[in-house]
Amino acid sequence: MRIAVCIKQVPDTAEVRLDPKTNNLIRDGVPSIINHDDKSGLEAAISLRDELNDGSTVTVVCMGPPQADVALREALAMGADEAYLVSAREFGGSDTYATATIVGAALDKVGYDLVITGRQAIDGDTAQVGPQIAEQLDLPQVTYAEELKYIKEENALIVRRQFEDKAHMVKIKLPCLVTALAELAEPRYMKVGKIVDAYNHEVKVLGFDDLKDILNPDWIGNAGSPTNVVKSFTKPAKTAGVLLKDLTVDQAVEAIMAKLIERHLI
Ligand SMILES: Cc1cc2nc3c(=O)[nH]c(=O)nc-3n(C[C@H](O)[C@H](O)[C@H](O)COP(=O)(O)OP(=O)(O)OC[C@H]3O[C@@H](n4cnc5c(N)ncnc54)[C@H](O)[C@@H]3O)c2cc1C
């Protein structure tokens, strides 16, 4: 089985700050990591490959600037077999739709039976790219995977899909795409020997020229991005609040009601 895992390099913080003038992410001084959900998806892929032990492979694909090479080498050090950096000036300015178009084209080049993406990236936070890649590749998909099991005889996966207060058990034939929750698998640590090997391993770069036979320039970058960012802003920090202490239940109800009325909330 060829398992392709899409990983995104993201700033190591849940509190992404924006430059108020340019509306761009402030990345200076913020270290980068592999997105949590993607790492969990990668762990699930490596475990499945090892369980199958039949020549199956795990290929990681990351679209990003040249610095994203580090994320791919970390994935190799965890146990991925091949790594592809999808990078070109033409890809800059891509929104989620154009990103999915480009990553989908890269996946077509690389080959796959199963595609795993994270559910959501901690910086962009849209959870759109996985489902959009599935649409681009015309693949069936299961999102929010918290458990998966491969049924060899049927070439299908049974996926436990998180759904509010319950779970769905979905059987899906390969080829397909699954979006992984962080709960899907606990990522392994890299081994020192594997880190050394990862830095000797080739990270293949797919640029625009490598994909242009299947990628129309009008579908990518600014030209291919239907999203318009009207405004972006950082949420104001929450205040400490007011602690009402030593009140009876009736006094507490009265105090809370008075506050709600004062703020025209009721
Ligand atoms: C108008 C506009 C212009 C933009 N311009 C740029 C730009 O110039 N440069 C830039 O870096 N970003 C740019 N972005 C942001 C970029 O579109 C998103 O970061 C990207 O599409 C991923 O979206 P997300 O973070 O919401 O991912 P989600 O949809 O939350 O991610 C879900 C999963 O998809 C996969 N995935 C997401 N992104 C990638 C990736 N790059 N490679 C591999 N797998 C991935 C991962 O598995 C991830 O867990 C722009 C966004 C907009 C709206």
PDB file of N, CA, C and O in Angstrom, residues 190-232:
ATOM      1  N   MET A 190      11.776  10.654  17.519  1.00  0.00           N
ATOM      2  CA  MET A 190      12.798  10.293  16.530  1.00  0.00           C
ATOM      3  C   MET A 190      13.940   9.593  17.258  1.00  0.00           C
ATOM      4  O   MET A 190      14.207   9.882  18.415  1.00  0.00           O
ATOM      5  N   LYS A 191      14.619   8.663  16.535  1.00  0.00           N
ATOM      6  CA  LYS A 191      15.802   8.026  17.123  1.00  0.00           C
ATOM      7  C   LYS A 191      17.043   8.760  16.592  1.00  0.00           C
ATOM      8  O   LYS A 191      17.029   9.238  15.457  1.00  0.00           O
ATOM      9  N   VAL A 192      18.113   8.806  17.424  1.00  0.00           N
ATOM     10  CA  VAL A 192      19.311   9.560  17.017  1.00  0.00           C
ATOM     11  C   VAL A 192      19.820   9.064  15.662  1.00  0.00           C
ATOM     12  O   VAL A 192      20.090   9.856  14.749  1.00  0.00           O
ATOM     13  N   GLY A 193      19.916   7.733  15.488  1.00  0.00           N
ATOM     14  CA  GLY A 193      20.410   7.164  14.229  1.00  0.00           C
ATOM     15  C   GLY A 193      19.548   7.582  13.052  1.00  0.00           C
ATOM     16  O   GLY A 193      20.048   7.900  11.972  1.00  0.00           O
ATOM     17  N   LYS A 194      18.240   7.631  13.302  1.00  0.00           N
ATOM     18  CA  LYS A 194      17.306   7.998  12.221  1.00  0.00           C
ATOM     19  C   LYS A 194      17.442   9.476  11.854  1.00  0.00           C
ATOM     20  O   LYS A 194      17.228   9.856  10.707  1.00  0.00           O
ATOM     21  N   ILE A 195      17.777  10.302  12.850  1.00  0.00           N
ATOM     22  CA  ILE A 195      17.964  11.741  12.556  1.00  0.00           C
ATOM     23  C   ILE A 195      19.155  11.893  11.611  1.00  0.00           C
ATOM     24  O   ILE A 195      19.104  12.621  10.616  1.00  0.00           O
ATOM     25  N   VAL A 196      20.241  11.152  11.895  1.00  0.00           N
ATOM     26  CA  VAL A 196      21.427  11.210  11.025  1.00  0.00           C
ATOM     27  C   VAL A 196      21.046  10.727   9.628  1.00  0.00           C
ATOM     28  O   VAL A 196      21.351  11.381   8.625  1.00  0.00           O
ATOM     29  N   ASP A 197      20.338   9.582   9.559  1.00  0.00           N
ATOM     30  CA  ASP A 197      19.919   9.051   8.250  1.00  0.00           C
ATOM     31  C   ASP A 197      19.055  10.066   7.503  1.00  0.00           C
ATOM     32  O   ASP A 197      19.180  10.233   6.293  1.00  0.00           O
ATOM     33  N   ALA A 198      18.174  10.740   8.250  1.00  0.00           N
ATOM     34  CA  ALA A 198      17.242  11.683   7.608  1.00  0.00           C
ATOM     35  C   ALA A 198      17.999  12.813   6.925  1.00  0.00           C
ATOM     36  O   ALA A 198      17.567  13.325   5.890  1.00  0.00           O
ATOM     37  N   TYR A 199      19.118  13.214   7.523  1.00  0.00           N
ATOM     38  CA  TYR A 199      19.888  14.309   6.913  1.00  0.00           C
ATOM     39  C   TYR A 199      20.740  13.833   5.743  1.00  0.00           C
ATOM     40  O   TYR A 199      21.242  14.636   4.966  1.00  0.00           O
ATOM     41  N   ASN A 200      20.884  12.504   5.584  1.00  0.00           N
ATOM     42  CA  ASN A 200      21.580  11.977   4.400  1.00  0.00           C
ATOM     43  C   ASN A 200      20.586  11.608   3.306  1.00  0.00           C
ATOM     44  O   ASN A 200      20.977  11.297   2.192  1.00  0.00           O
ATOM     45  N   HIS A 201      19.306  11.605   3.651  1.00  0.00           N
ATOM     46  CA  HIS A 201      18.256  11.188   2.718  1.00  0.00           C
ATOM     47  C   HIS A 201      17.895  12.354   1.792  1.00  0.00           C
ATOM     48  O   HIS A 201      17.889  13.499   2.225  1.00  0.00           O
ATOM     49  N   GLU A 202      17.556  12.028   0.553  1.00  0.00           N
ATOM     50  CA  GLU A 202      17.150  13.099  -0.365  1.00  0.00           C
ATOM     51  C   GLU A 202      15.702  13.530  -0.082  1.00  0.00           C
ATOM     52  O   GLU A 202      14.822  12.679   0.055  1.00  0.00           O
ATOM     53  N   VAL A 203      15.509  14.843   0.018  1.00  0.00           N
ATOM     54  CA  VAL A 203      14.138  15.373   0.030  1.00  0.00           C
ATOM     55  C   VAL A 203      13.899  15.879  -1.391  1.00  0.00           C
ATOM     56  O   VAL A 203      14.560  16.812  -1.847  1.00  0.00           O
ATOM     57  N   LYS A 204      12.981  15.236  -2.105  1.00  0.00           N
ATOM     58  CA  LYS A 204      12.772  15.616  -3.507  1.00  0.00           C
ATOM     59  C   LYS A 204      11.913  16.874  -3.563  1.00  0.00           C
ATOM     60  O   LYS A 204      10.959  17.008  -2.787  1.00  0.00           O
ATOM     61  N   VAL A 205      12.280  17.776  -4.454  1.00  0.00           N
ATOM     62  CA  VAL A 205      11.532  19.035  -4.576  1.00  0.00           C
ATOM     63  C   VAL A 205      10.676  18.985  -5.841  1.00  0.00           C
ATOM     64  O   VAL A 205      11.171  18.651  -6.915  1.00  0.00           O
ATOM     65  N   LEU A 206       9.394  19.262  -5.671  1.00  0.00           N
ATOM     66  CA  LEU A 206       8.494  19.385  -6.820  1.00  0.00           C
ATOM     67  C   LEU A 206       8.175  20.862  -6.992  1.00  0.00           C
ATOM     68  O   LEU A 206       7.538  21.478  -6.129  1.00  0.00           O
ATOM     69  N   GLY A 207       8.666  21.448  -8.077  1.00  0.00           N
ATOM     70  CA  GLY A 207       8.384  22.855  -8.366  1.00  0.00           C
ATOM     71  C   GLY A 207       7.275  22.970  -9.396  1.00  0.00           C
ATOM     72  O   GLY A 207       6.684  21.956  -9.800  1.00  0.00           O
ATOM     73  N   PHE A 208       7.026  24.186  -9.826  1.00  0.00           N
ATOM     74  CA  PHE A 208       5.942  24.396 -10.795  1.00  0.00           C
ATOM     75  C   PHE A 208       6.191  23.611 -12.083  1.00  0.00           C
ATOM     76  O   PHE A 208       5.267  22.985 -12.631  1.00  0.00           O
ATOM     77  N   ASP A 209       7.464  23.621 -12.556  1.00  0.00           N
ATOM     78  CA  ASP A 209       7.772  22.921 -13.818  1.00  0.00           C
ATOM     79  C   ASP A 209       7.481  21.428 -13.728  1.00  0.00           C
ATOM     80  O   ASP A 209       7.124  20.801 -14.719  1.00  0.00           O
ATOM     81  N   ASP A 210       7.654  20.851 -12.534  1.00  0.00           N
ATOM     82  CA  ASP A 210       7.403  19.409 -12.375  1.00  0.00           C
ATOM     83  C   ASP A 210       5.914  19.083 -12.421  1.00  0.00           C
ATOM     84  O   ASP A 210       5.529  17.939 -12.634  1.00  0.00           O
ATOM     85  N   LEU A 211       5.072  20.081 -12.147  1.00  0.00           N
ATOM     86  CA  LEU A 211       3.625  19.821 -12.054  1.00  0.00           C
ATOM     87  C   LEU A 211       2.831  20.497 -13.160  1.00  0.00           C
ATOM     88  O   LEU A 211       1.617  20.318 -13.252  1.00  0.00           O
ATOM     89  N   LYS A 212       3.528  21.282 -14.021  1.00  0.00           N
ATOM     90  CA  LYS A 212       2.753  22.146 -14.926  1.00  0.00           C
ATOM     91  C   LYS A 212       1.943  21.372 -15.960  1.00  0.00           C
ATOM     92  O   LYS A 212       0.972  21.910 -16.497  1.00  0.00           O
ATOM     93  N   ASP A 213       2.297  20.100 -16.206  1.00  0.00           N
ATOM     94  CA  ASP A 213       1.486  19.325 -17.154  1.00  0.00           C
ATOM     95  C   ASP A 213       0.097  19.020 -16.589  1.00  0.00           C
ATOM     96  O   ASP A 213      -0.837  18.749 -17.346  1.00  0.00           O
ATOM     97  N   ILE A 214      -0.032  19.070 -15.232  1.00  0.00           N
ATOM     98  CA  ILE A 214      -1.355  18.808 -14.656  1.00  0.00           C
ATOM     99  C   ILE A 214      -1.879  20.006 -13.851  1.00  0.00           C
ATOM    100  O   ILE A 214      -2.905  19.915 -13.187  1.00  0.00           O
ATOM    101  N   LEU A 215      -1.121  21.110 -13.890  1.00  0.00           N
ATOM    102  CA  LEU A 215      -1.491  22.260 -13.050  1.00  0.00           C
ATOM    103  C   LEU A 215      -1.607  23.517 -13.902  1.00  0.00           C
ATOM    104  O   LEU A 215      -0.619  24.032 -14.402  1.00  0.00           O
ATOM    105  N   ASN A 216      -2.823  24.027 -14.046  1.00  0.00           N
ATOM    106  CA  ASN A 216      -3.044  25.243 -14.805  1.00  0.00           C
ATOM    107  C   ASN A 216      -2.625  26.450 -13.942  1.00  0.00           C
ATOM    108  O   ASN A 216      -3.065  26.548 -12.794  1.00  0.00           O
ATOM    109  N   PRO A 217      -1.798  27.386 -14.458  1.00  0.00           N
ATOM    110  CA  PRO A 217      -1.371  28.537 -13.643  1.00  0.00           C
ATOM    111  C   PRO A 217      -2.543  29.359 -13.117  1.00  0.00           C
ATOM    112  O   PRO A 217      -2.437  30.020 -12.083  1.00  0.00           O
ATOM    113  N   ASP A 218      -3.691  29.291 -13.799  1.00  0.00           N
ATOM    114  CA  ASP A 218      -4.861  30.063 -13.332  1.00  0.00           C
ATOM    115  C   ASP A 218      -5.521  29.441 -12.103  1.00  0.00           C
ATOM    116  O   ASP A 218      -6.423  30.020 -11.510  1.00  0.00           O
ATOM    117  N   TRP A 219      -5.094  28.216 -11.746  1.00  0.00           N
ATOM    118  CA  TRP A 219      -5.709  27.539 -10.605  1.00  0.00           C
ATOM    119  C   TRP A 219      -4.914  27.727  -9.308  1.00  0.00           C
ATOM    120  O   TRP A 219      -5.307  27.202  -8.268  1.00  0.00           O
ATOM    121  N   ILE A 220      -3.768  28.396  -9.400  1.00  0.00           N
ATOM    122  CA  ILE A 220      -2.869  28.446  -8.232  1.00  0.00           C
ATOM    123  C   ILE A 220      -2.474  29.880  -7.890  1.00  0.00           C
ATOM    124  O   ILE A 220      -2.770  30.789  -8.664  1.00  0.00           O
ATOM    125  N   GLY A 221      -1.800  30.047  -6.744  1.00  0.00           N
ATOM    126  CA  GLY A 221      -1.356  31.382  -6.341  1.00  0.00           C
ATOM    127  C   GLY A 221      -2.543  32.318  -6.179  1.00  0.00           C
ATOM    128  O   GLY A 221      -3.684  31.889  -5.972  1.00  0.00           O
ATOM    129  N   ASN A 222      -2.273  33.620  -6.302  1.00  0.00           N
ATOM    130  CA  ASN A 222      -3.350  34.612  -6.149  1.00  0.00           C
ATOM    131  C   ASN A 222      -4.461  34.403  -7.175  1.00  0.00           C
ATOM    132  O   ASN A 222      -5.647  34.489  -6.844  1.00  0.00           O
ATOM    133  N   ALA A 223      -4.069  34.107  -8.418  1.00  0.00           N
ATOM    134  CA  ALA A 223      -5.052  33.973  -9.504  1.00  0.00           C
ATOM    135  C   ALA A 223      -6.051  32.852  -9.232  1.00  0.00           C
ATOM    136  O   ALA A 223      -7.228  32.973  -9.569  1.00  0.00           O
ATOM    137  N   GLY A 224      -5.591  31.783  -8.598  1.00  0.00           N
ATOM    138  CA  GLY A 224      -6.461  30.628  -8.370  1.00  0.00           C
ATOM    139  C   GLY A 224      -7.115  30.602  -7.006  1.00  0.00           C
ATOM    140  O   GLY A 224      -7.671  29.584  -6.599  1.00  0.00           O
ATOM    141  N   SER A 225      -7.025  31.727  -6.266  1.00  0.00           N
ATOM    142  CA  SER A 225      -7.532  31.754  -4.884  1.00  0.00           C
ATOM    143  C   SER A 225      -8.812  32.573  -4.770  1.00  0.00           C
ATOM    144  O   SER A 225      -8.760  33.808  -4.809  1.00  0.00           O
ATOM    145  N   PRO A 226      -9.948  31.919  -4.635  1.00  0.00           N
ATOM    146  CA  PRO A 226     -11.207  32.683  -4.545  1.00  0.00           C
ATOM    147  C   PRO A 226     -11.405  33.416  -3.218  1.00  0.00           C
ATOM    148  O   PRO A 226     -12.293  34.256  -3.094  1.00  0.00           O
ATOM    149  N   THR A 227     -10.566  33.104  -2.196  1.00  0.00           N
ATOM    150  CA  THR A 227     -10.770  33.744  -0.877  1.00  0.00           C
ATOM    151  C   THR A 227     -10.269  35.183  -0.872  1.00  0.00           C
ATOM    152  O   THR A 227      -9.169  35.450  -1.346  1.00  0.00           O
ATOM    153  N   ASN A 228     -11.054  36.085  -0.330  1.00  0.00           N
ATOM    154  CA  ASN A 228     -10.586  37.456  -0.086  1.00  0.00           C
ATOM    155  C   ASN A 228     -10.569  37.690   1.411  1.00  0.00           C
ATOM    156  O   ASN A 228     -11.596  37.506   2.064  1.00  0.00           O
ATOM    157  N   VAL A 229      -9.412  38.052   1.951  1.00  0.00           N
ATOM    158  CA  VAL A 229      -9.356  38.351   3.386  1.00  0.00           C
ATOM    159  C   VAL A 229      -9.785  39.805   3.559  1.00  0.00           C
ATOM    160  O   VAL A 229      -9.091  40.717   3.138  1.00  0.00           O
ATOM    161  N   VAL A 230     -10.962  39.999   4.149  1.00  0.00           N
ATOM    162  CA  VAL A 230     -11.501  41.350   4.293  1.00  0.00           C
ATOM    163  C   VAL A 230     -10.819  42.055   5.460  1.00  0.00           C
ATOM    164  O   VAL A 230     -10.418  43.202   5.379  1.00  0.00           O
ATOM    165  N   LYS A 231     -10.641  41.305   6.556  1.00  0.00           N
ATOM    166  CA  LYS A 231     -10.039  41.901   7.747  1.00  0.00           C
ATOM    167  C   LYS A 231      -9.465  40.777   8.584  1.00  0.00           C
ATOM    168  O   LYS A 231     -10.055  39.691   8.635  1.00  0.00           O
ATOM    169  N   SER A 232      -8.344  40.992   9.214  1.00  0.00           N
ATOM    170  CA  SER A 232      -7.851  39.995  10.173  1.00  0.00           C
ATOM    171  C   SER A 232      -7.380  40.737  11.412  1.00  0.00           C
ATOM    172  O   SER A 232      -6.909  41.865  11.329  1.00  0.00           O
TER     173      SER A 232
END
